[in-house]
Coordinates of C-alpha atoms and ligand atoms in Angstrom, one line a residue:
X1 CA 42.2 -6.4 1.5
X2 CA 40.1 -7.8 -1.2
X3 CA 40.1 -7.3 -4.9
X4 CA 37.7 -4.4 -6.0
X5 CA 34.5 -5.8 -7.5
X6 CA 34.3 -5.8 -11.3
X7 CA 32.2 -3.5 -12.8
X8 CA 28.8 -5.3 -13.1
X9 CA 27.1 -3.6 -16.1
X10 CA 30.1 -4.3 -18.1
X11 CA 29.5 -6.7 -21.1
X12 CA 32.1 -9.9 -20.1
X13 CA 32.8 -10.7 -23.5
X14 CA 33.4 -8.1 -26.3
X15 CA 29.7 -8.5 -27.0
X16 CA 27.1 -5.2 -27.6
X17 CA 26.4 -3.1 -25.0
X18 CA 22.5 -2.0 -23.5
X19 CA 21.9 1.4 -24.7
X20 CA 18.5 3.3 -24.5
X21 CA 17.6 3.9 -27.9
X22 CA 13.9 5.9 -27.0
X23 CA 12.3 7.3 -23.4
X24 CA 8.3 7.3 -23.3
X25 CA 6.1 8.9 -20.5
X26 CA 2.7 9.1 -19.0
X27 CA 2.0 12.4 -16.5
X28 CA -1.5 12.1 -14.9
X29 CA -3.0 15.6 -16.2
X30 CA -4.3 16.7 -12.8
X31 CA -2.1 18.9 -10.4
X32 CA -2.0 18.7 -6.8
X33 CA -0.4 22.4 -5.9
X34 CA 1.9 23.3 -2.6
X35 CA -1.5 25.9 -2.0
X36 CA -3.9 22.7 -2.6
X37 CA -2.0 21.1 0.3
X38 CA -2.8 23.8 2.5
X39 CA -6.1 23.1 2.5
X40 CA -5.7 20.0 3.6
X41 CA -3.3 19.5 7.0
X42 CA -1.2 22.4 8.4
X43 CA 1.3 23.5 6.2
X44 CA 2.5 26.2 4.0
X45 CA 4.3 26.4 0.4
X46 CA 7.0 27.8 1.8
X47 CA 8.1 25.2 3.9
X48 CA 7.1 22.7 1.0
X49 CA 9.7 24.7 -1.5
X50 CA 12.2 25.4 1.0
X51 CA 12.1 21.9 2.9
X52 CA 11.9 19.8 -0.3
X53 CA 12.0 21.8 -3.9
X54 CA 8.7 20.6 -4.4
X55 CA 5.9 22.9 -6.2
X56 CA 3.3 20.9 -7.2
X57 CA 2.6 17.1 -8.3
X58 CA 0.3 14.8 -10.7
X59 CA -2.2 12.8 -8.9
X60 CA -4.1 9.8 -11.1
X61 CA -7.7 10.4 -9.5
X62 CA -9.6 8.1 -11.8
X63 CA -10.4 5.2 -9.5
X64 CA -10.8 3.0 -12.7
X65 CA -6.9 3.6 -13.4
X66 CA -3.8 2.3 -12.0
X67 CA -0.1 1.8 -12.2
X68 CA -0.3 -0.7 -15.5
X69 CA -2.6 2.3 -17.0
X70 CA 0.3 5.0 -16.6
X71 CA 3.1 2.4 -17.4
X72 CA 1.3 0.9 -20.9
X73 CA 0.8 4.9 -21.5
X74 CA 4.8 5.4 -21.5
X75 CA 5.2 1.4 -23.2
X76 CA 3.0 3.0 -26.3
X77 CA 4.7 5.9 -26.3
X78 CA 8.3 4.4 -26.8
X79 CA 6.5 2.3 -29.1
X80 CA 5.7 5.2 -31.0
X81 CA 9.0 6.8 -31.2
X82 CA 10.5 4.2 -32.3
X83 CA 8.3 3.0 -34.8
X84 CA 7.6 -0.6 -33.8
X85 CA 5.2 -2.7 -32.9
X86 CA 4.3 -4.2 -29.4
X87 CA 5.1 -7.7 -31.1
X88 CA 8.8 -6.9 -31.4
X89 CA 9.6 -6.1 -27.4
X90 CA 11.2 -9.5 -26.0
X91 CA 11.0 -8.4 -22.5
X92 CA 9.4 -6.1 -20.4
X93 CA 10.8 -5.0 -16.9
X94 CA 8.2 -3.1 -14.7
X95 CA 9.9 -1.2 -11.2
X96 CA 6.9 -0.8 -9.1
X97 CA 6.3 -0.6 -5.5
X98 CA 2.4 0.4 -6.3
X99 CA 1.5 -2.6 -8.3
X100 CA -2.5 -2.8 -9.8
X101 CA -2.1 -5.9 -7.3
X102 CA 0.3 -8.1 -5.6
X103 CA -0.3 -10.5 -8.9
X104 CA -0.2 -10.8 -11.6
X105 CA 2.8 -9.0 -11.8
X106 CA 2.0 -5.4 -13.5
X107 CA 4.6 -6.4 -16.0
X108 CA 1.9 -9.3 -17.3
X109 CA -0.7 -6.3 -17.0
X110 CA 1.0 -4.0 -19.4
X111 CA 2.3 -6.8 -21.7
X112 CA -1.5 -7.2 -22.6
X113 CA -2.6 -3.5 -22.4
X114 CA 0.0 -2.9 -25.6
X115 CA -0.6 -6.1 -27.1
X116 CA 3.1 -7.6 -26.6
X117 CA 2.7 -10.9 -27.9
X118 CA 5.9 -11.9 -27.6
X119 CA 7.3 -10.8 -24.6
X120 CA 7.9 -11.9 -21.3
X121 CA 8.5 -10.2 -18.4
X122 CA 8.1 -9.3 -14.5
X123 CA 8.0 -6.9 -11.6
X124 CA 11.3 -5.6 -9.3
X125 CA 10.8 -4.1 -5.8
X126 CA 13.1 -1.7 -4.9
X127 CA 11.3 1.7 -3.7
X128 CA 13.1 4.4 -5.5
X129 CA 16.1 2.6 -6.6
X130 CA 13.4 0.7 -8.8
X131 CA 14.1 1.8 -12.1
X132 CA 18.3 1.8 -12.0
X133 CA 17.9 -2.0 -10.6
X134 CA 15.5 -2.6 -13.5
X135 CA 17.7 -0.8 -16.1
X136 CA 20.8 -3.4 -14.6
X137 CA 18.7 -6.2 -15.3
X138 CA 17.2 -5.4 -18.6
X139 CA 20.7 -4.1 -19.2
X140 CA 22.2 -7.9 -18.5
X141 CA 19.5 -9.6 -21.2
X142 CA 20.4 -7.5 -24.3
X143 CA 24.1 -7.7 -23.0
X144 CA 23.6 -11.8 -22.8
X145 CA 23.0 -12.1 -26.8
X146 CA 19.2 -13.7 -26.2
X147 CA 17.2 -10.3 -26.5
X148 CA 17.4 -7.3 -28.3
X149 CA 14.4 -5.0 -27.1
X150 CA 13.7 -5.0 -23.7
X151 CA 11.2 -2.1 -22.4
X152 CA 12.2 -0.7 -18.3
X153 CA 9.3 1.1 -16.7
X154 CA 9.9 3.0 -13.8
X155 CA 6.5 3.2 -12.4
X156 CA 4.4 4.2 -9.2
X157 CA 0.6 5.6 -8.4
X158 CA 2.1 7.1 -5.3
X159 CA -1.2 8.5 -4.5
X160 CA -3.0 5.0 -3.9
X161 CA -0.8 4.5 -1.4
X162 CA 0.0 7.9 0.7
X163 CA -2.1 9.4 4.2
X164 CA -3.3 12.5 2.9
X165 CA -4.2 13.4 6.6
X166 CA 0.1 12.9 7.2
X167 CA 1.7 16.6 6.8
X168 CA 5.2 14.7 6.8
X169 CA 4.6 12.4 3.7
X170 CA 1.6 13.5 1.4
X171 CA 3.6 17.0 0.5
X172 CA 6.2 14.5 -1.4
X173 CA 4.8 12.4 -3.4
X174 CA 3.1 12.2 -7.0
X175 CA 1.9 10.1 -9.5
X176 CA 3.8 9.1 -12.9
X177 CA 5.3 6.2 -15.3
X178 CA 8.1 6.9 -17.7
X179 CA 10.2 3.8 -19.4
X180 CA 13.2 3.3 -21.8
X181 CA 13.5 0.5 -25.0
X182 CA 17.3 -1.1 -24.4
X183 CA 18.6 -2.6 -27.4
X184 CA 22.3 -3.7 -28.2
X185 CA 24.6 -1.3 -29.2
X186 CA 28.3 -1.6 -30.6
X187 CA 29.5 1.7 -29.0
X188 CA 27.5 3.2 -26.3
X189 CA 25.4 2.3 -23.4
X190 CA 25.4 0.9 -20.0
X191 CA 29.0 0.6 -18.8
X192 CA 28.6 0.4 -14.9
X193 CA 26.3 -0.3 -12.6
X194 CA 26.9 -0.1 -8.6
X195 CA 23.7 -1.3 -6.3
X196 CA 23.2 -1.5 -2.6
X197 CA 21.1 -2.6 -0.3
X198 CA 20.2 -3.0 3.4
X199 CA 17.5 -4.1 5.1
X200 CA 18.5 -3.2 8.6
X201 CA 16.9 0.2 7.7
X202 CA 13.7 -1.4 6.1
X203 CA 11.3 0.1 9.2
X204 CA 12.5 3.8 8.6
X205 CA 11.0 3.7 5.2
X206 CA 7.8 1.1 4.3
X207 CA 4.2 0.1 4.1
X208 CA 3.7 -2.1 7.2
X209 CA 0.6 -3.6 6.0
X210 CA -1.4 -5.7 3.5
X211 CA 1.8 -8.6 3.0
X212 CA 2.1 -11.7 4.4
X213 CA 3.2 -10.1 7.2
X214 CA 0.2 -8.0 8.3
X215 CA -2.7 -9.1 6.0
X216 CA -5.3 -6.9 5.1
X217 CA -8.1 -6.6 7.5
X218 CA -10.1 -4.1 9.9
X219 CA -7.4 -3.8 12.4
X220 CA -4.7 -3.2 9.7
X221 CA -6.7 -0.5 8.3
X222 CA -7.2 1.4 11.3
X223 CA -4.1 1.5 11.9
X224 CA -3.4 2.9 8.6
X225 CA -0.7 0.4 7.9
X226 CA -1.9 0.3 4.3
X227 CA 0.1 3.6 3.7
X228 CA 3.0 4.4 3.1
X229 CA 5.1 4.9 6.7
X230 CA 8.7 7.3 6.5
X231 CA 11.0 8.7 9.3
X232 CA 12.1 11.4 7.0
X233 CA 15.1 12.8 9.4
X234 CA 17.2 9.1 9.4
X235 CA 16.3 8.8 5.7
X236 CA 17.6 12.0 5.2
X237 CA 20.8 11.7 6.5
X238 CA 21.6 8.3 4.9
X239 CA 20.5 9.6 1.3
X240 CA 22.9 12.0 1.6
X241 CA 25.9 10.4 2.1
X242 CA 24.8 7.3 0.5
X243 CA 24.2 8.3 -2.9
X244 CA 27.2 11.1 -2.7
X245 CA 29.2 7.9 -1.6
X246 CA 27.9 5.7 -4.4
X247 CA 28.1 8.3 -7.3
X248 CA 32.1 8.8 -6.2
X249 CA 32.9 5.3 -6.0
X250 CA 31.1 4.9 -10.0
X251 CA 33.4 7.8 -11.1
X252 CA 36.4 6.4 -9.5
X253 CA 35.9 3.2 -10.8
X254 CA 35.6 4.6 -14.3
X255 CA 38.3 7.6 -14.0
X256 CA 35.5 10.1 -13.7
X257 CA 36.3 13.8 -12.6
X258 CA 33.1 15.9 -12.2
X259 CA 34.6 17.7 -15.9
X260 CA 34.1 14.2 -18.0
X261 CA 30.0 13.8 -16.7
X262 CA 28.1 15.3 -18.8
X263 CA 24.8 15.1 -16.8
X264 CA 23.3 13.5 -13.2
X265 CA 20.0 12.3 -13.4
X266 CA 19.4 11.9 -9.2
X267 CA 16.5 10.9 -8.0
X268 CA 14.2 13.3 -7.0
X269 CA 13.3 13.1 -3.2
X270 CA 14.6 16.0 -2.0
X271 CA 16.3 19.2 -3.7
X272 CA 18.6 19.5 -0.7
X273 CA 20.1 15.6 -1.0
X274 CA 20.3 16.4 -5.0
X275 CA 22.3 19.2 -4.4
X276 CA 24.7 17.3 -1.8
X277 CA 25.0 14.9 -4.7
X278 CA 26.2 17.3 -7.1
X279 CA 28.6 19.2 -4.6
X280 CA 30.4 15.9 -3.8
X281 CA 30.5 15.3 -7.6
X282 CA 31.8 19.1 -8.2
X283 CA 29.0 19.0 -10.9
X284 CA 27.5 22.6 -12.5
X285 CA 24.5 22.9 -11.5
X286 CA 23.5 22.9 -15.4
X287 CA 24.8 19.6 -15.4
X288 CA 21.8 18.0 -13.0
X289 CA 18.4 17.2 -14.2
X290 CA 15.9 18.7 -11.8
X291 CA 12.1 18.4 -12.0
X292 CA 11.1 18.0 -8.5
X293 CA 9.5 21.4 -8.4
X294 CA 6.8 19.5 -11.0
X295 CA 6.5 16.1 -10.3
X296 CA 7.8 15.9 -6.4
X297 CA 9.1 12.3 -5.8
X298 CA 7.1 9.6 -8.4
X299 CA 9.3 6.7 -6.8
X300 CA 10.6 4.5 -9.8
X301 CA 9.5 6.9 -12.5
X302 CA 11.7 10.0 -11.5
X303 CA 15.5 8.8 -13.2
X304 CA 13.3 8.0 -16.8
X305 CA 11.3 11.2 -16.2
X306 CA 14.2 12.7 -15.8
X307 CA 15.7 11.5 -19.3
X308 CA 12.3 12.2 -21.0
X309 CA 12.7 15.7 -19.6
X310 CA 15.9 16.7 -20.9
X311 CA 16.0 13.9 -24.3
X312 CA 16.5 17.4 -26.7
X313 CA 19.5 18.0 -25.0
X314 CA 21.5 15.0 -24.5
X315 CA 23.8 14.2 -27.4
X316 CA 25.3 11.1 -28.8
X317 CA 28.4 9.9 -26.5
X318 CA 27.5 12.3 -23.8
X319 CA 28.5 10.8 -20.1
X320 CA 25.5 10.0 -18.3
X321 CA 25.6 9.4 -14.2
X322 CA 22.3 7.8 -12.5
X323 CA 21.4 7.5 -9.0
X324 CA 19.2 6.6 -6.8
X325 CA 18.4 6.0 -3.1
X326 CA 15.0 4.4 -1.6
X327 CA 13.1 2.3 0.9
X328 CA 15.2 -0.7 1.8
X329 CA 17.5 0.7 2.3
X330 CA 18.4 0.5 -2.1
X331 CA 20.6 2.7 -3.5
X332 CA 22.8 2.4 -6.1
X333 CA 24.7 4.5 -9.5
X334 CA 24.6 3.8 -13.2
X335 CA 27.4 5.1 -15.2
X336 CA 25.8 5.1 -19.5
X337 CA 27.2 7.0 -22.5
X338 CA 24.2 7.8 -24.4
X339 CA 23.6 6.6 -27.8
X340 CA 21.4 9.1 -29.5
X341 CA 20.7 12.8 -30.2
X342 CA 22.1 15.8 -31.8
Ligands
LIG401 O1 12.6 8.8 -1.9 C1 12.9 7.8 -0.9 C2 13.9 8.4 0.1 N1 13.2 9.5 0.8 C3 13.9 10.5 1.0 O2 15.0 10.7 0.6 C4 13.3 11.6 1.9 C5 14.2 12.0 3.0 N2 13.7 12.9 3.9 C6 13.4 14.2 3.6 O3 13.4 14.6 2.5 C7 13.0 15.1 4.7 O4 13.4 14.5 6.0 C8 11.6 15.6 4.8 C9 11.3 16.5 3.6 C10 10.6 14.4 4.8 C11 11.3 16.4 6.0 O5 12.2 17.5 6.1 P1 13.1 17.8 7.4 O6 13.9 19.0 7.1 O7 13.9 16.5 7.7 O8 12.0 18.1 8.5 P2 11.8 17.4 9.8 O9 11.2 16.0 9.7 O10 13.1 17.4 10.6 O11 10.8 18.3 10.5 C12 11.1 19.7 10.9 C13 9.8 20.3 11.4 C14 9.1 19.4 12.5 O12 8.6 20.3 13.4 P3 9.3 20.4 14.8 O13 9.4 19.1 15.4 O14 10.7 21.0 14.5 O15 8.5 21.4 15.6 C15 8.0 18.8 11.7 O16 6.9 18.5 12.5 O17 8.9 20.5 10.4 C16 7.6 19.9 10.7 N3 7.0 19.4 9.5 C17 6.2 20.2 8.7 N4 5.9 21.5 8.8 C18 5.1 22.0 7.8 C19 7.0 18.2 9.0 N5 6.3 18.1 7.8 C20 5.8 19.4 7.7 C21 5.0 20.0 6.7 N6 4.7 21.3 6.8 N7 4.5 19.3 5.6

């Protein structure tokens, strides 16, 4: 048998540790409601509540705006809490599968929207998963001594990229950006990290067209490969037992009963698979962030959305659980005592 993989999010030396020190958003300010939706393709709000959780969604409809617009909204916003200035961020981290383009990287678009002089940065791909992949990585550059303020954008115009003529996948999705500022802390922060992925499941879950693969052109478009493609009931089935799975082996790596987390911030694709999640956990339901009803699934801006939902009632120390699952297959869960609050 082999020897359990160490933790990865864990500093190797006695060095500080990545905590998130300030959570920014940007919510498009236009709704698209359950009873909106019923306008447009056969459906009803009840099978939208009771199928998903979902009640309504923000939808960027400005043709002029795009992912880099909603992501620099959340950058200045963390900016602001913080009180600093766009100079000071050494890195910035966009998770993105709607980028403004394939490149420049939306990180580079961002980096000059706020004016960030002197930072570098770049995009990660990895659906939903996005933002807890990004928060690893950002996590690994404060924790290497060489940077100490490193912005993580979860971020996704879902809407630019969704059939709305497809009952099964245009009732899900929504349009947001929310980000957290990592700097080193001597106490609390990032402490584990457990990521996945398989591609053998890619085709369940993806957008067939405009890559290398399938280039852009007449016959792509007709086909409507340029949105977003899901086999919801395979999906389904693996997000359940994957993220359950993922979230017990983070606790019983860290000698986590359901009593010692404080909060689950899940990703938000389903109310039913969040749920599952907590069950496994033996979590309160007061213990998991939900805002699904609101938002429905923004991709790699529903974990920070989450924390910008529910920053007034985290406290300092509290035990945080993250966790995601996406197109990829990705999936993964962050285990973070959280540095700030009353
Ligand atoms: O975020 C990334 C990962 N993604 C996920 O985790 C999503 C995972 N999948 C899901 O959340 C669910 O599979 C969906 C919400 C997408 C679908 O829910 P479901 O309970 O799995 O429904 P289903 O696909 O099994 O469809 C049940 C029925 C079908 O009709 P028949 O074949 O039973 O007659 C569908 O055609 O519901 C029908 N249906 C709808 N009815 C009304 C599908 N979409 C709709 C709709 N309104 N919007």
């Amino acid at each position: 048998m082999s020897a359990p993989s160490p933790p990865v999010g864990r500093p190797s030396s006695s060095g500080p540790r990545a905590a998130i020190t300030t959570v920014g958003h940007f919510l498009p300010e236009e709704r698209l409601t359950n009873a909106d939706l019923e306008k447009m393709v056969d459906t009803s709000d009840e099978w939208i509540r009771t199928r998903t959780g979902i009640t309504e969604r923000r939808i960027l409809r400005d043709e002029t705006k795009a992912t880099s617009d909603m992501a620099a909204g959340a950058a200045q916003e963390v900016l602001e809490k913080r009180g600093i200035d766009a100079d000071d961020l050494d890195a910035i981290i966009v998770a993105t599968v709607t980028p403004d383009m394939l490149f420049p990287a939306t990180a580079c678009l961002v980096q000059d929207k706020i004016g960030a002089s002197n930072a570098w940065g770049f995009d990660l791909s990895a659906a939903c998963s996005g933002f807890l992949f990004a928060l690893t990585t950002g996590s690994q550059l404060i924790e290497s001594g060489r940077y100490e303020k490193v912005l993580v954008i979860g971020a996704d115009k879902m809407s630019s990229i969704v059939d709305y003529t497809d009952r099964t996948t245009c009732i899900l999705f929504g349009d947001a950006a929310a980000g957290v500022l990592l700097e080193p802390h001597d106490e609390y922060g990032l402490i584990d990290a457990v990521q996945h992925v398989d591609g053998g499941h890619g085709d369940l879950l993806c957008m067939k067209g405009g890559g290398s693969l399938n280039p852009p052109t007449h016959a792509t478009v007709d086909a409507k490969m340029h949105y977003i493609y899901q086999d919801g009931r395979p999906v389904f089935r693996h997000a359940v037992t994957a993220m359950a799975d993922v979230c017990e082996e983070v606790m019983e790596r860290n000698n986590l009963t359901g009593d010692d987390v404080d909060y689950l911030v899940p990703h938000q694709a389903n109310l039913r698979i969040i749920d599952a999640t907590a069950k496994r956990m033996g979590l309160t339901s007061e213990k998991v962030m939900i805002n699904i009803d609101r938002y429905g699934n923004t991709t790699a801006a529903t974990i920070p959305l989450c924390l910008y939902d529910w920053e007034d009632e985290l406290s300092e120390g509290d035990n945080v659980v993250l966790t995601a699952f996406g197109g990829g297959f990705t999936w993964g869960a962050s285990y973070l005592t959280w540095a700030y609050g009353e």
